[in-house]
Coordinates of C-alpha atoms and ligand atoms in Angstrom, one line a residue:
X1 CA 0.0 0.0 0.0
X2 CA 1.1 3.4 -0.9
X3 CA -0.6 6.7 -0.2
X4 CA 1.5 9.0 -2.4
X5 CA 0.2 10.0 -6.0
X6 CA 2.1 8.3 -8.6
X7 CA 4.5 10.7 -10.6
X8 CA 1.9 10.8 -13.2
X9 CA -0.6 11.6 -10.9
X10 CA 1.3 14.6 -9.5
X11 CA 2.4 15.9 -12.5
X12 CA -1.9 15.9 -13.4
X13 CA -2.0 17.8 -9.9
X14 CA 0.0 20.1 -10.7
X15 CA -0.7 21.2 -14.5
X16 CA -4.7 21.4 -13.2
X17 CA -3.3 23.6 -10.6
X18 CA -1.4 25.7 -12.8
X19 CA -4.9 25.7 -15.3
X20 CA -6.6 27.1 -12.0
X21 CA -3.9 29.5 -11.1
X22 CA -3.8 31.2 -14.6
X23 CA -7.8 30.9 -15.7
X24 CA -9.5 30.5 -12.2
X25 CA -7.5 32.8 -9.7
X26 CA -8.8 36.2 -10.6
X27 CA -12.6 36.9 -10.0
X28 CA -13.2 33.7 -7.8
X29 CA -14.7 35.8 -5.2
X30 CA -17.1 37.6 -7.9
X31 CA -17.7 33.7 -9.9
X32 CA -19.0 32.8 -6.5
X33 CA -21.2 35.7 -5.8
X34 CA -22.7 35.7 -9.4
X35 CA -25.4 34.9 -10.7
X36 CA -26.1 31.9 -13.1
X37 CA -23.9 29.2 -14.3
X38 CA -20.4 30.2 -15.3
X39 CA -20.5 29.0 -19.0
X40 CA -17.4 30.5 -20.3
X41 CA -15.8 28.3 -17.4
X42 CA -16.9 25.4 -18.9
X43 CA -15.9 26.0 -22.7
X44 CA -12.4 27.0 -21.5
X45 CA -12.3 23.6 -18.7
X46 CA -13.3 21.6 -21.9
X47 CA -11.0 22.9 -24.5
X48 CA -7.9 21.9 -21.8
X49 CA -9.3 18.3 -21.2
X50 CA -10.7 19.2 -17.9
X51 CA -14.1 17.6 -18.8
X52 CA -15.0 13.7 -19.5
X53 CA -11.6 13.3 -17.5
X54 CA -12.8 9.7 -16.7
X55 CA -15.3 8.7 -19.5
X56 CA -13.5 7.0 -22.0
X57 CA -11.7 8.4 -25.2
X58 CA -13.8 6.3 -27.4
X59 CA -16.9 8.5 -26.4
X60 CA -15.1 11.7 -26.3
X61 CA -13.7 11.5 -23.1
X62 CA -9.7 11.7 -22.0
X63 CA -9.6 8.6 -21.3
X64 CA -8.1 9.0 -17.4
X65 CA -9.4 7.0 -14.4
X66 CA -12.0 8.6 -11.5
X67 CA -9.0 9.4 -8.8
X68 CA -8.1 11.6 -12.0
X69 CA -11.5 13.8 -12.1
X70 CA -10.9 13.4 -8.4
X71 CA -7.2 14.6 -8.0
X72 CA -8.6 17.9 -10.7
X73 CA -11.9 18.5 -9.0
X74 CA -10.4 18.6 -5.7
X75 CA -7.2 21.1 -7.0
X76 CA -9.7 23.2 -8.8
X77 CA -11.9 24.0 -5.6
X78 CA -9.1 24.5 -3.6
X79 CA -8.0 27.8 -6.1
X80 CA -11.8 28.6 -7.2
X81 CA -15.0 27.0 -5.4
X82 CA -17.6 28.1 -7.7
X83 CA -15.4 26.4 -10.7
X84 CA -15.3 22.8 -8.9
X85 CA -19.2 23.0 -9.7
X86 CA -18.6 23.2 -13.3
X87 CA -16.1 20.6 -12.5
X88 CA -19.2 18.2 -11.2
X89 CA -21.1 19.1 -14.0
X90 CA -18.3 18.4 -17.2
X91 CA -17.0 15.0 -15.1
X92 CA -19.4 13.4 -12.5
X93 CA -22.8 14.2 -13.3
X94 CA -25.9 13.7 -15.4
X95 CA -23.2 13.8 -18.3
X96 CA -21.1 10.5 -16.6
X97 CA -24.6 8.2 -16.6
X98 CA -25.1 9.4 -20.0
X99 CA -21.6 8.1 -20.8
X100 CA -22.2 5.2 -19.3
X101 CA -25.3 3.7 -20.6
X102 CA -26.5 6.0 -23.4
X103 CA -27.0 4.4 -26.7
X104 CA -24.8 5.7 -30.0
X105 CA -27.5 7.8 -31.0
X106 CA -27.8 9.5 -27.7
X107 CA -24.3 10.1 -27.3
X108 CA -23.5 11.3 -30.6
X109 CA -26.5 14.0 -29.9
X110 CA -25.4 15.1 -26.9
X111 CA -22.4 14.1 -25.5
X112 CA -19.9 15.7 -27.9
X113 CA -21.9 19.4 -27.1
X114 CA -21.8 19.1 -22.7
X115 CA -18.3 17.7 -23.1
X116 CA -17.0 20.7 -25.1
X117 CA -18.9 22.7 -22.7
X118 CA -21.3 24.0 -24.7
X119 CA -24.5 22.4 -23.3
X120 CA -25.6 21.4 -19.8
X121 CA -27.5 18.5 -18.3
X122 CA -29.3 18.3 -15.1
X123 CA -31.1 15.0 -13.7
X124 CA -34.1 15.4 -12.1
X125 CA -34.8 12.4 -9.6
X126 CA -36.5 14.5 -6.7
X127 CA -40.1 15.4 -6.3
X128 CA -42.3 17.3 -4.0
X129 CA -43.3 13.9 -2.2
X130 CA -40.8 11.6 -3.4
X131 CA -37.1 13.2 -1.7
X132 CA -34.9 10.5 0.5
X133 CA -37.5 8.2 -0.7
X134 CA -37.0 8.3 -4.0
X135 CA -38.6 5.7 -5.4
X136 CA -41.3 6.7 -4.2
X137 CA -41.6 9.2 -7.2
X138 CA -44.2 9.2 -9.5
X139 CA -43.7 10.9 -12.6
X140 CA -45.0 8.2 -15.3
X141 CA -44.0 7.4 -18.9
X142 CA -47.7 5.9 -19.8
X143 CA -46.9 4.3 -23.5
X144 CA -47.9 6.1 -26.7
X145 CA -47.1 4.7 -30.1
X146 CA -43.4 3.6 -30.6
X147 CA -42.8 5.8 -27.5
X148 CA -44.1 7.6 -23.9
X149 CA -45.8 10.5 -22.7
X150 CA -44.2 11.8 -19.9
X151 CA -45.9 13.4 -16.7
X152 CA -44.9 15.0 -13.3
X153 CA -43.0 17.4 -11.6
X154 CA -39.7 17.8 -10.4
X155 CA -37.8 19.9 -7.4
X156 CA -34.6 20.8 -6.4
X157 CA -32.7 20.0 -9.4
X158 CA -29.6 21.4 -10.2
X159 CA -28.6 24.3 -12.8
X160 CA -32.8 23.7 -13.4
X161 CA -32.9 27.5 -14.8
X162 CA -30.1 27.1 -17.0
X163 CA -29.6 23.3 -18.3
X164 CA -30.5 22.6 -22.2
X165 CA -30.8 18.5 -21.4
X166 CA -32.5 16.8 -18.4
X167 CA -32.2 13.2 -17.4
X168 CA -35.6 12.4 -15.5
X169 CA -36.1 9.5 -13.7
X170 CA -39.6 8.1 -14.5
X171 CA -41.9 5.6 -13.6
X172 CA -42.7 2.8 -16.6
X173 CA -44.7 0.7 -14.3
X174 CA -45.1 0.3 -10.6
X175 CA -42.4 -0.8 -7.9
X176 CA -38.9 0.2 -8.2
X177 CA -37.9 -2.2 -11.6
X178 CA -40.9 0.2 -12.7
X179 CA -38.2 2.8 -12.9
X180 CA -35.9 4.3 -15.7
X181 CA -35.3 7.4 -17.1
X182 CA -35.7 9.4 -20.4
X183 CA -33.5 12.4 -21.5
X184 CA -35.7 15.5 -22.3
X185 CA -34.8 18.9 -24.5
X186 CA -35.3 22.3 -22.9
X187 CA -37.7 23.7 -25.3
X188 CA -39.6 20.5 -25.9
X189 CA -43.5 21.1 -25.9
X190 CA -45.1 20.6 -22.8
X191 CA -42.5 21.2 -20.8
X192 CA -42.3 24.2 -18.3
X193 CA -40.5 25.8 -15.4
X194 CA -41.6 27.6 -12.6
X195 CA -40.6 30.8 -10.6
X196 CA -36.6 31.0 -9.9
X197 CA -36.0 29.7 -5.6
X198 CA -33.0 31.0 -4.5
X199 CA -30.5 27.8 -1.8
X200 CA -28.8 29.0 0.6
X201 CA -25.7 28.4 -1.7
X202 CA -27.3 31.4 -3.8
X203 CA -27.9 28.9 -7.0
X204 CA -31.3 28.9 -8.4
X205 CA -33.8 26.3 -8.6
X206 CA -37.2 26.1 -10.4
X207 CA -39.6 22.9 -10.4
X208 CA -39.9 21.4 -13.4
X209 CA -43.3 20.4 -14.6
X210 CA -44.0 18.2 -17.4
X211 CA -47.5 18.1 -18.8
X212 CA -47.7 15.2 -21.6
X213 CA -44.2 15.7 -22.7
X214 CA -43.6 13.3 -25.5
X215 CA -40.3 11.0 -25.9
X216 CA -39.7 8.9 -28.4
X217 CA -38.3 5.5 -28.2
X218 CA -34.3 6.8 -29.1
X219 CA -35.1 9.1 -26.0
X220 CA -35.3 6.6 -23.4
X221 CA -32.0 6.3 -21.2
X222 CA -32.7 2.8 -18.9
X223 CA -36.1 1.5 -19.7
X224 CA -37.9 -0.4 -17.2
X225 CA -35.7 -2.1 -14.5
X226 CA -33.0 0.6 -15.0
X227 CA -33.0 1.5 -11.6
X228 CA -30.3 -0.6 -9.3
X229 CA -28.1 0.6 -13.1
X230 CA -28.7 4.5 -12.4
X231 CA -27.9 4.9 -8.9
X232 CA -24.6 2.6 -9.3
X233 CA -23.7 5.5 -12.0
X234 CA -25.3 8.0 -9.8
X235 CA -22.5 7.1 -7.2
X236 CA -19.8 8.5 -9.3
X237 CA -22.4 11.7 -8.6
X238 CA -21.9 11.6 -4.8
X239 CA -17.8 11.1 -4.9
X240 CA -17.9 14.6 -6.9
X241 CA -20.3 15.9 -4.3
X242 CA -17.7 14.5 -1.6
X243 CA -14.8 16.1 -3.5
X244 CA -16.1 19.3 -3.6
X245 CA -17.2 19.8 0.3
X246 CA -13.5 18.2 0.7
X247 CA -12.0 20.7 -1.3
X248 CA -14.0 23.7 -0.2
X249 CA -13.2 22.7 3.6
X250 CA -9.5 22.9 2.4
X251 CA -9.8 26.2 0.8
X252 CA -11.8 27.7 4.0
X253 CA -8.9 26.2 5.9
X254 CA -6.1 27.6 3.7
X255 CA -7.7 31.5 4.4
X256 CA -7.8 30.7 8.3
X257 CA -4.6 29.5 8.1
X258 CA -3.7 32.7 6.3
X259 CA -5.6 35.0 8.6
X260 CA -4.6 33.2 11.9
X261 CA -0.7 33.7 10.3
X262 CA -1.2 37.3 10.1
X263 CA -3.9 38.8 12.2
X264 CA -2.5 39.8 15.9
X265 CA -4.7 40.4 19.2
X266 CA -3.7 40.7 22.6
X267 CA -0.5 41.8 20.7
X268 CA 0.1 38.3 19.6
X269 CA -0.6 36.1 16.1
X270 CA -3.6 34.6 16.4
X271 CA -1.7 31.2 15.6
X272 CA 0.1 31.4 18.8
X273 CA -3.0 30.6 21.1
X274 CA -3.6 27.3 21.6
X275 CA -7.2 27.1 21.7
X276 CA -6.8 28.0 18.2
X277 CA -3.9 26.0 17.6
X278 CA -6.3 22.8 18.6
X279 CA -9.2 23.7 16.1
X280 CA -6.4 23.9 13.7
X281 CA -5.1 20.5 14.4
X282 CA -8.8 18.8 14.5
X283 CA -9.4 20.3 11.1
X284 CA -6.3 19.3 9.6
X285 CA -6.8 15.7 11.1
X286 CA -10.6 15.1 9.9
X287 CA -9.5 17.0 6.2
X288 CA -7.1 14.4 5.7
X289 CA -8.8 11.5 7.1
X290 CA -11.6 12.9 4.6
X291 CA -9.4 12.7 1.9
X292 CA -8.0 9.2 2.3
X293 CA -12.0 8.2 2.4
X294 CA -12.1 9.9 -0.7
X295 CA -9.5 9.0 -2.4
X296 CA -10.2 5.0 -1.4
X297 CA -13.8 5.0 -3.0
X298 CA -12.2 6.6 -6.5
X299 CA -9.2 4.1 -6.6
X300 CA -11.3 0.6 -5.8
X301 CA -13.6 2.3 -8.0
X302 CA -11.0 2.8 -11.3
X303 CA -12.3 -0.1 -13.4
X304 CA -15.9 0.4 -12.9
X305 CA -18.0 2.6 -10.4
X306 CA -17.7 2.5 -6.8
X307 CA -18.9 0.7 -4.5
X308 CA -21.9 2.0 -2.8
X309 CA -20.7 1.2 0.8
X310 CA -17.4 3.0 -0.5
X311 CA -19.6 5.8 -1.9
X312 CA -21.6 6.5 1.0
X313 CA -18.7 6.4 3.7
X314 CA -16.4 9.0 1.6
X315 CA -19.5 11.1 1.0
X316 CA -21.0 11.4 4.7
X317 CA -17.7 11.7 6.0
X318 CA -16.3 14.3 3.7
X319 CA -19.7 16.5 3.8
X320 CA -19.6 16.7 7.5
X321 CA -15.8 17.7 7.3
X322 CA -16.4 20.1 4.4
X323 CA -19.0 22.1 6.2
X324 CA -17.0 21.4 9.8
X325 CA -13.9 22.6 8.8
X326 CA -15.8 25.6 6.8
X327 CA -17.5 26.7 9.7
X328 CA -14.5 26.8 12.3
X329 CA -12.5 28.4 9.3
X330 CA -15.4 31.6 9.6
X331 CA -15.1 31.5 13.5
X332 CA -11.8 31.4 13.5
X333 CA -11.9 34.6 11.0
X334 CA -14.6 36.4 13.0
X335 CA -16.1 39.2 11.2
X336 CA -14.1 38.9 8.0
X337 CA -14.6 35.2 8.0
X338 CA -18.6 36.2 8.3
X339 CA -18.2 38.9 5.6
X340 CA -18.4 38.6 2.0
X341 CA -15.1 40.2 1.4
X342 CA -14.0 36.6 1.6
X343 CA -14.9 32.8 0.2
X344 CA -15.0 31.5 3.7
X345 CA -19.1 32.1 4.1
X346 CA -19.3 31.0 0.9
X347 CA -17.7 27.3 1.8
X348 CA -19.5 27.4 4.3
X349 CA -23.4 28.0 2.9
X350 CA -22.1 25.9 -0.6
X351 CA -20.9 22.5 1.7
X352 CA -24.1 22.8 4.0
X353 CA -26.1 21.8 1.1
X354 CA -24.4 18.5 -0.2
X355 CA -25.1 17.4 3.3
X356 CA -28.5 17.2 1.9
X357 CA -27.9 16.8 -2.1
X358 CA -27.3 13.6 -3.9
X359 CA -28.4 11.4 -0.8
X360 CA -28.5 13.2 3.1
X361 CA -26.4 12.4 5.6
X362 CA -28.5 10.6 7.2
X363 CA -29.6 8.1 3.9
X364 CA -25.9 7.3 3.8
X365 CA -25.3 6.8 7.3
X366 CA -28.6 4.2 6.7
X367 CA -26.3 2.5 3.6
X368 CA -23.3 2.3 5.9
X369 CA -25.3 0.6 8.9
X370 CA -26.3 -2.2 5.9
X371 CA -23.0 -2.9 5.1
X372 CA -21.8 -2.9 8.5
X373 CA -24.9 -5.5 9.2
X374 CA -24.6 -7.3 5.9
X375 CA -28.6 -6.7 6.0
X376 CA -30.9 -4.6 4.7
X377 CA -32.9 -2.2 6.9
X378 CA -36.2 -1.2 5.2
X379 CA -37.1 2.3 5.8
X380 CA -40.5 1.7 5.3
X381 CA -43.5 0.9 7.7
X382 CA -44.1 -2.6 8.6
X383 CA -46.7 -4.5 6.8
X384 CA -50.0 -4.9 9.1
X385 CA -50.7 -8.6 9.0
X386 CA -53.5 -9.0 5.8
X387 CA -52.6 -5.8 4.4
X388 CA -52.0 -6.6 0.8
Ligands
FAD401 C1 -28.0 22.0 -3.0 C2 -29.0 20.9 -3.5 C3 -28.9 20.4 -4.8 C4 -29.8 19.4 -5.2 N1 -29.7 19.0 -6.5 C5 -30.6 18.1 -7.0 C6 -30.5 17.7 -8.4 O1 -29.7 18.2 -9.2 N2 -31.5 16.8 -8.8 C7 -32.4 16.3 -7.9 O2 -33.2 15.5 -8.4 N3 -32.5 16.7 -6.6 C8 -31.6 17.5 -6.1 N4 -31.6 17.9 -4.8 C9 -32.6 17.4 -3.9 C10 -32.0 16.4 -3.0 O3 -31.7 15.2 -3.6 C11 -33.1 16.1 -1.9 O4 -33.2 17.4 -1.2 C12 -32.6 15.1 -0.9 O5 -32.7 13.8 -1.5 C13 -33.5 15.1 0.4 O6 -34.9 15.1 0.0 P1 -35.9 16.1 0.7 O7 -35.3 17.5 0.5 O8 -37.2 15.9 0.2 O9 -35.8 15.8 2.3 P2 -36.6 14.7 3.0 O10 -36.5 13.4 2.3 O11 -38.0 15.1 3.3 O12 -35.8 14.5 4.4 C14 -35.8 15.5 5.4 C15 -34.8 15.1 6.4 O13 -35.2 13.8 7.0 C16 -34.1 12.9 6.9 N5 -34.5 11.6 6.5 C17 -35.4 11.2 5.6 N6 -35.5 9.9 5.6 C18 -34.7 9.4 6.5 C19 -34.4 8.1 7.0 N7 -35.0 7.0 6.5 N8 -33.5 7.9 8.0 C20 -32.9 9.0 8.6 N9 -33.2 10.3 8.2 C21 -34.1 10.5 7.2 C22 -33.2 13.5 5.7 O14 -31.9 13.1 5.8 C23 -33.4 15.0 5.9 O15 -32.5 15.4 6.9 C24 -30.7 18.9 -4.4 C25 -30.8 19.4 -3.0 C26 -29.9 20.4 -2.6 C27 -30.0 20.8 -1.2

């Protein structure tokens, strides 16, 4: 066992880094503030093979393995946080379970456009009454003709306002092998969006509704049964999610470390008190412990996807730290780590909500106790005795 990055791996590291230092650097503070999604960040990411990092060359990808996207997500957060989210979006996302099961059609539509950054995809899995439990969702693709006619609304989804492509996740028929998914246009007819809701990250969100939306057969992603197929793809989702609350907990502990180096009270640094000098040490401890977690889930996950147990343990354990390590960074910084004048709030509000996106806390603290217990725990009521 060896936890050092190969040379290769390094040398990756460290021409991302130099990428983020020269394109990224400047106006991170403003990107992160801003409105919308940062488009021309994505066209320049894609033209220096910072997007499809791990989806393979064959489909327009570079090839590399997920610790790659990993290693590059991480390294851009840690100069820029808003720009890891374009990160998600170009190597871990919507566009990754595209990769990985759409047909030659589908991909030779789409993929070429989001992976030169010139188009966006969202999925849309959550729904007013169908959140942790998503299968509960009930969006339905009733047949018509060759193909479906999709109905339902979605919440919560990601770049919603913005995105040209959606992956929804649809009910064919009942139960969970009832559900699949279908890839939907923007501007297709009968299908809306609501008023702009503002997280607290400051990205917007509008429901989607879909009102007899039709797809045709070449626009169906998994078909019935798709399910279990999704989620193991939606995986690679959460170790992005993980990878940016680790990186953004880094960054808020690189400006306290800054701040605590420099700032003097009581005509001292604040560095040389040690009941700051502990917090320090506690971050530094959980950020790397984080990061091993991390980095363990991409690595066993190289020739495939990860494991879900792996999945869930780098993702609870990495959200908590990111938002943790964020919000001892801002106390540590007092007013200017409360003000906007630096990126520290911002870490802070931005890793509070992937404790809750992409699976809570809580749902992957549920997956971990089922691996620990080689069991599954249902979530759900128990059946009364006759019930059908
Ligand atoms: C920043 C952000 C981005 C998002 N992006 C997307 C996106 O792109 N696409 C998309 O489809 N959705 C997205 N979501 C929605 C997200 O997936 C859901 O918010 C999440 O699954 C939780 O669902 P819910 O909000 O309905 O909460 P609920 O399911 O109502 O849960 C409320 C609370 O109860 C807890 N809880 C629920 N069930 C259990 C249980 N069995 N055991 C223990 N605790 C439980 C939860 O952990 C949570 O703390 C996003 C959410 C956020 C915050």
């Amino acid at each position: 066992m060896d936890f050092h990055l190969s040379e290769e791996q390094r040398l990756f590291r460290d021409s991302v880094r130099r990428f983020a230092e020269r394109h990224l650097r400047d106006g991170a503070l403003a990107r992160a503030h801003g409105d919308g999604y940062p488009a021309d960040i994505a066209r320049v990411m894609a033209r220096n093979g910072l997007f499809g990092i791990a989806i393979a060359e064959e489909d327009g990808g570079q090839g590399g393995t997920l610790l790659d996207a990993v290693i590059a997500i991480e390294t851009v957060g840690l100069v820029c946080p808003r720009s890891a989210d374009v990160m998600q979006a170009g190597n871990f996302g919507p566009i990754r379970v595209l990769a990985e099961y759409g047909s030659a059609e589908q991909k030779r539509k789409y993929l070429a456009k989001l992976l030169a950054g010139e188009a966006l995809i969202a999925v849309a899995m959550t729904e007013p009454e169908a959140g942790s439990a998503v299968t509960d969702l009930k969006t339905s693709a009733t047949p018509d003709g060759d193909g479906f006619r999709i109905n339902g609304t979605k919440v919560f989804t990601s770049h919603s306002p913005v995105a040209d492509l959606f992956l929804v996740y649809v009910r064919f028929g009942p139960g969970v092998d009832g559900i699949g998914s279908v890839l939907i246009e923007r501007d297709s007819p009968g299908f809306t969006r609501g008023r702009p809701t503002r997280f607290l990250s400051g990205d917007e969100w509008v429901q989607l509704y879909f009102d007899d939306v039709r797809v045709g057969p070449e626009d169906v992603l998994l078909g019935k049964g798709g399910f279990k197929r999704q989620i193991a793809a939606f995986n690679v989702e959460r170790i992005g999610n993980a990878a940016r609350s680790l990186a953004l907990g880094e960054h808020a502990f690189d400006l306290a470390r800054e701040y605590a180096s420099t700032r003097r009270q009581f005509g001292r640094l604040l560095c040389e008190f040690q009941g700051l000098q502990w917090k320090f040490a506690e971050m530094k401890m959980q950020l790397d412990a984080a990061r091993l977690l991390l980095y363990r889930a991409a690595c066993n996950a190289d020739k495939g996807l990860p494991s879900a147990a792996d999945a869930a343990i780098a993702k609870a354990y990495c959200n908590e730290t990111g938002f943790r390590v964020a919000n001892e960074a801002v106390q540590i910084m007092g007013g200017t780590g409360y003000s906007e004048e630096t990126l520290a709030e911002y870490c802070l509000r931005r890793t509070r909500g992937w404790m809750i996106a992409g699976g809570s806390v809580e749902m992957m603290k549920n997956r971990i106790a089922e691996a620990v217990f080689e069991r599954r725990f249902s979530q759900r009521p128990p059946r009364q005795a006759g019930a059908t």
